[in-house]
Amino acid sequence: MDPSIKGIYIILLLFSFGSLSHAGYYGCKTVGGISRNKACIFPFKNPFNGATHSACTHDHGLPAWCATRVNSDGAMPSKDYIGFCGPDCEVEEHATCYASLSKPAAKKIGEIF
């Protein structure tokens, strides 16, 4: 068999058994959140701050969470694919903090609150 074809065959075989796929992380499944009872997908890019995570994260002060679906670029497509990580999931030690680019709303003169 041609070596290049053999290499492609091996890669396809590994994908079919999940060794190289994003199908989850050590059996990490969600137990709550918008997308519960789903496999976490790692790595994923946080769509809100651009951070890339290889384990569950506490970003934004939430309980440990992960993406359950990603686009071809690794980004989570929307908040509809956030799930709270189960007890068997690995969690990053520190949350990634990014300053918001939004500006506070301007108060009108004479406004109390």
Coordinates of N, CA and C in Angstrom, one line a residue:
M1 N 0.8 -1.2 0.0 CA 0.0 0.0 0.0 C 0.9 1.2 0.0
D2 N 0.5 2.2 -0.8 CA 1.2 3.5 -0.8 C 1.3 4.1 0.6
P3 N 2.4 4.6 1.1 CA 2.5 5.1 2.4 C 1.6 6.3 2.7
S4 N 1.4 7.2 1.7 CA 0.5 8.3 1.9 C -1.0 7.9 2.1
I5 N -1.4 6.9 1.4 CA -2.7 6.3 1.5 C -2.9 5.6 2.8
K6 N -1.8 4.9 3.3 CA -1.8 4.2 4.5 C -2.0 5.2 5.7
G7 N -1.3 6.4 5.6 CA -1.4 7.4 6.6 C -2.8 8.0 6.7
I8 N -3.4 8.2 5.6 CA -4.8 8.8 5.5 C -5.7 7.7 6.1
Y9 N -5.5 6.5 5.8 CA -6.4 5.4 6.3 C -6.3 5.4 7.8
I10 N -5.1 5.5 8.4 CA -4.9 5.5 9.8 C -5.6 6.6 10.5
I11 N -5.5 7.8 9.9 CA -6.2 9.0 10.5 C -7.7 8.8 10.4
L12 N -8.2 8.4 9.4 CA -9.7 8.1 9.3 C -10.1 7.1 10.3
L13 N -9.3 6.1 10.5 CA -9.6 5.0 11.5 C -9.6 5.6 12.9
L14 N -8.6 6.5 13.2 CA -8.6 7.1 14.5 C -9.8 8.0 14.8
F15 N -10.2 8.8 13.7 CA -11.4 9.6 13.9 C -12.6 8.8 14.1
S16 N -12.8 7.7 13.5 CA -14.0 6.9 13.6 C -14.1 6.3 15.0
F17 N -12.9 6.0 15.7 CA -13.0 5.5 17.0 C -12.9 6.6 18.1
G18 N -12.8 7.9 17.7 CA -12.9 9.0 18.6 C -11.5 9.4 19.2
S19 N -10.4 8.8 18.8 CA -9.1 9.2 19.4 C -8.7 10.6 19.1
L20 N -9.1 11.1 17.9 CA -8.7 12.5 17.5 C -9.9 13.4 17.4
S21 N -11.1 12.9 17.8 CA -12.3 13.8 17.6 C -12.5 14.7 18.8
H22 N -13.4 15.6 18.7 CA -13.8 16.5 19.8 C -14.9 15.8 20.6
A23 N -15.1 14.5 20.6 CA -16.3 13.9 21.1 C -16.4 14.0 22.7
G24 N -15.6 14.6 23.3 CA -15.6 14.7 24.8 C -14.3 14.7 25.4
Y25 N -14.2 14.7 26.7 CA -12.9 14.8 27.4 C -13.0 13.9 28.6
Y26 N -12.4 12.7 28.5 CA -12.3 11.8 29.6 C -13.7 11.5 30.1
G27 N -14.7 11.4 29.2 CA -16.1 11.1 29.7 C -16.8 12.3 30.3
C28 N -16.3 13.5 30.1 CA -16.9 14.6 30.8 C -18.3 14.9 30.1
K29 N -19.3 14.9 31.0 CA -20.7 15.2 30.5 C -21.3 16.3 31.3
T30 N -22.2 17.0 30.7 CA -22.9 18.1 31.4 C -24.0 17.5 32.3
V31 N -24.3 18.2 33.4 CA -25.4 17.8 34.3 C -26.4 18.8 34.5
G32 N -26.2 20.0 33.9 CA -27.2 21.1 34.0 C -26.9 22.2 33.0
G33 N -27.6 23.3 33.1 CA -27.4 24.4 32.2 C -28.3 24.2 31.0
I34 N -28.1 25.1 30.0 CA -28.9 25.1 28.8 C -28.8 23.8 28.0
S35 N -27.6 23.2 28.0 CA -27.3 22.0 27.2 C -26.9 20.9 28.1
R36 N -27.8 20.3 28.8 CA -27.5 19.2 29.7 C -27.5 17.8 29.1
N37 N -26.9 16.9 29.8 CA -26.7 15.5 29.4 C -26.0 15.4 28.0
K38 N -25.0 16.2 27.8 CA -24.3 16.2 26.5 C -22.8 16.1 26.9
A39 N -22.0 15.5 25.9 CA -20.6 15.4 26.1 C -20.0 16.8 25.9
C40 N -19.0 17.2 26.8 CA -18.3 18.4 26.6 C -17.3 18.2 25.4
I41 N -17.0 19.3 24.7 CA -16.1 19.3 23.6 C -14.9 20.2 23.9
F42 N -13.8 19.7 23.8 CA -12.5 20.4 24.1 C -11.6 20.2 22.9
P43 N -10.7 21.2 22.6 CA -10.8 22.5 23.2 C -12.0 23.3 22.6
F44 N -12.4 24.4 23.3 CA -13.4 25.2 22.7 C -13.0 26.7 23.0
K45 N -13.5 27.6 22.1 CA -13.2 29.0 22.2 C -14.5 29.6 22.8
N46 N -14.3 30.3 23.9 CA -15.4 31.1 24.6 C -15.8 32.2 23.6
P47 N -17.1 32.2 23.2 CA -17.5 33.3 22.3 C -17.6 34.6 22.9
F48 N -17.6 34.7 24.2 CA -17.8 36.0 24.9 C -16.6 36.7 25.2
N49 N -15.4 36.0 25.3 CA -14.2 36.7 25.6 C -13.0 36.2 24.7
G50 N -13.2 35.2 23.9 CA -12.2 34.7 23.0 C -11.2 33.7 23.6
A51 N -11.3 33.4 24.9 CA -10.4 32.5 25.5 C -10.6 31.1 25.0
T52 N -9.5 30.3 24.8 CA -9.6 28.9 24.4 C -9.4 28.1 25.7
H53 N -10.3 27.1 25.9 CA -10.3 26.2 27.1 C -10.1 24.8 26.7
S54 N -9.3 24.1 27.4 CA -9.1 22.6 27.2 C -9.7 21.8 28.4
A55 N -10.4 22.5 29.2 CA -11.1 21.8 30.3 C -12.3 22.7 30.7
C56 N -13.1 22.3 31.6 CA -14.3 23.1 32.0 C -13.7 24.4 32.7
T57 N -14.5 25.5 32.6 CA -14.0 26.8 33.1 C -15.1 27.4 34.0
H58 N -14.6 28.3 34.9 CA -15.5 29.1 35.7 C -15.6 30.5 35.1
D59 N -15.2 30.7 33.9 CA -15.3 32.1 33.3 C -16.7 32.7 33.6
H60 N -16.7 34.0 33.8 CA -17.9 34.8 34.0 C -18.6 34.5 35.3
G61 N -17.8 33.9 36.2 CA -18.4 33.6 37.6 C -19.4 32.5 37.6
L62 N -19.5 31.7 36.5 CA -20.5 30.6 36.5 C -19.9 29.4 37.1
P63 N -20.8 28.4 37.5 CA -20.3 27.1 37.9 C -19.5 26.5 36.7
A64 N -18.6 25.6 37.0 CA -17.8 25.0 35.9 C -18.7 24.6 34.7
W65 N -18.3 25.1 33.5 CA -19.1 24.9 32.3 C -18.2 24.6 31.1
C66 N -18.8 24.0 30.1 CA -18.1 23.7 28.9 C -19.0 23.9 27.7
A67 N -18.4 23.8 26.5 CA -19.2 23.8 25.2 C -19.7 22.4 24.9
T68 N -20.9 22.3 24.3 CA -21.3 21.0 23.9 C -21.4 21.0 22.3
R69 N -21.1 22.1 21.7 CA -21.0 22.1 20.2 C -20.0 23.2 19.9
V70 N -19.2 23.0 18.8 CA -18.3 24.0 18.3 C -18.4 24.1 16.8
N71 N -18.0 25.3 16.3 CA -17.9 25.4 14.8 C -16.6 24.9 14.4
S72 N -16.3 24.9 13.1 CA -15.1 24.4 12.5 C -13.9 25.1 13.0
D73 N -14.0 26.3 13.5 CA -12.9 27.1 14.1 C -12.7 26.8 15.6
G74 N -13.5 26.0 16.2 CA -13.4 25.7 17.6 C -14.2 26.6 18.5
A75 N -14.9 27.5 17.9 CA -15.7 28.5 18.7 C -17.1 27.9 19.0
M76 N -17.6 28.1 20.2 CA -18.9 27.8 20.6 C -19.9 28.7 19.8
P77 N -20.9 28.2 19.1 CA -21.7 29.0 18.2 C -22.6 30.0 19.0
S78 N -23.1 29.6 20.1 CA -23.9 30.5 20.9 C -24.1 30.0 22.3
K79 N -24.7 30.8 23.2 CA -24.9 30.4 24.6 C -25.8 29.2 24.7
D80 N -26.5 28.8 23.6 CA -27.4 27.6 23.7 C -26.6 26.3 23.9
Y81 N -25.3 26.4 23.7 CA -24.4 25.2 23.8 C -23.5 25.2 25.1
I82 N -24.0 25.8 26.2 CA -23.3 25.8 27.4 C -24.0 24.8 28.3
G83 N -23.1 24.0 28.9 CA -23.6 23.0 29.9 C -22.7 23.0 31.1
F84 N -23.3 22.8 32.3 CA -22.5 22.8 33.5 C -21.9 21.4 33.7
C85 N -20.6 21.4 34.0 CA -19.8 20.1 34.0 C -20.2 19.3 35.2
G86 N -20.2 17.9 34.9 CA -20.4 16.9 35.9 C -19.2 16.8 36.8
P87 N -19.3 15.9 37.9 CA -18.3 15.7 38.9 C -17.0 15.0 38.3
D88 N -17.1 14.3 37.2 CA -16.0 13.6 36.6 C -15.2 14.5 35.7
C89 N -15.5 15.7 35.5 CA -14.9 16.6 34.6 C -13.7 17.3 35.2
E90 N -12.7 17.5 34.3 CA -11.5 18.3 34.7 C -11.9 19.8 34.6
V91 N -11.5 20.6 35.6 CA -11.8 22.0 35.6 C -10.5 22.8 35.7
E92 N -10.4 23.9 34.9 CA -9.3 24.8 34.9 C -9.2 25.4 36.3
E93 N -7.9 25.6 36.7 CA -7.7 26.1 38.1 C -8.1 27.6 38.2
H94 N -7.9 28.4 37.1 CA -8.2 29.8 37.2 C -9.1 30.2 36.0
A95 N -10.1 31.0 36.3 CA -11.0 31.5 35.3 C -10.2 32.6 34.5
T96 N -10.5 32.7 33.2 CA -9.9 33.7 32.3 C -10.7 35.0 32.4
C97 N -10.1 36.1 32.8 CA -10.8 37.3 33.0 C -10.3 38.3 31.9
Y98 N -11.3 38.8 31.2 CA -11.1 39.8 30.2 C -12.0 41.0 30.5
A99 N -11.4 42.2 30.3 CA -12.2 43.4 30.5 C -13.3 43.5 29.4
S100 N -14.4 44.0 29.7 CA -15.5 44.2 28.7 C -15.1 45.4 27.9
L101 N -15.5 45.4 26.6 CA -15.3 46.5 25.7 C -16.5 47.4 25.7
S102 N -17.6 47.0 26.4 CA -18.8 47.9 26.4 C -18.6 49.1 27.3
K103 N -19.3 50.1 27.0 CA -19.3 51.4 27.8 C -20.5 51.4 28.7
P104 N -20.4 52.0 29.9 CA -21.5 52.2 30.7 C -22.5 53.2 30.1
A105 N -23.8 52.9 30.4 CA -24.8 53.8 29.9 C -24.7 55.2 30.5
A106 N -24.8 56.2 29.7 CA -24.7 57.6 30.2 C -26.0 58.0 31.0
K107 N -25.8 58.6 32.2 CA -27.0 59.1 33.0 C -27.4 60.4 32.5
K108 N -28.7 60.6 32.5 CA -29.2 62.0 32.2 C -29.1 62.9 33.4
I109 N -29.0 64.2 33.1 CA -28.9 65.1 34.2 C -30.2 65.1 35.0
G110 N -30.0 65.0 36.3 CA -31.2 65.0 37.2 C -31.7 63.5 37.5
E111 N -31.1 62.6 36.9 CA -31.4 61.2 37.1 C -30.9 60.7 38.5
I112 N -31.8 60.1 39.3 CA -31.3 59.6 40.6 C -30.6 58.3 40.5
F113 N -31.1 57.4 39.8 CA -30.4 56.1 39.7 C -29.9 55.9 38.3

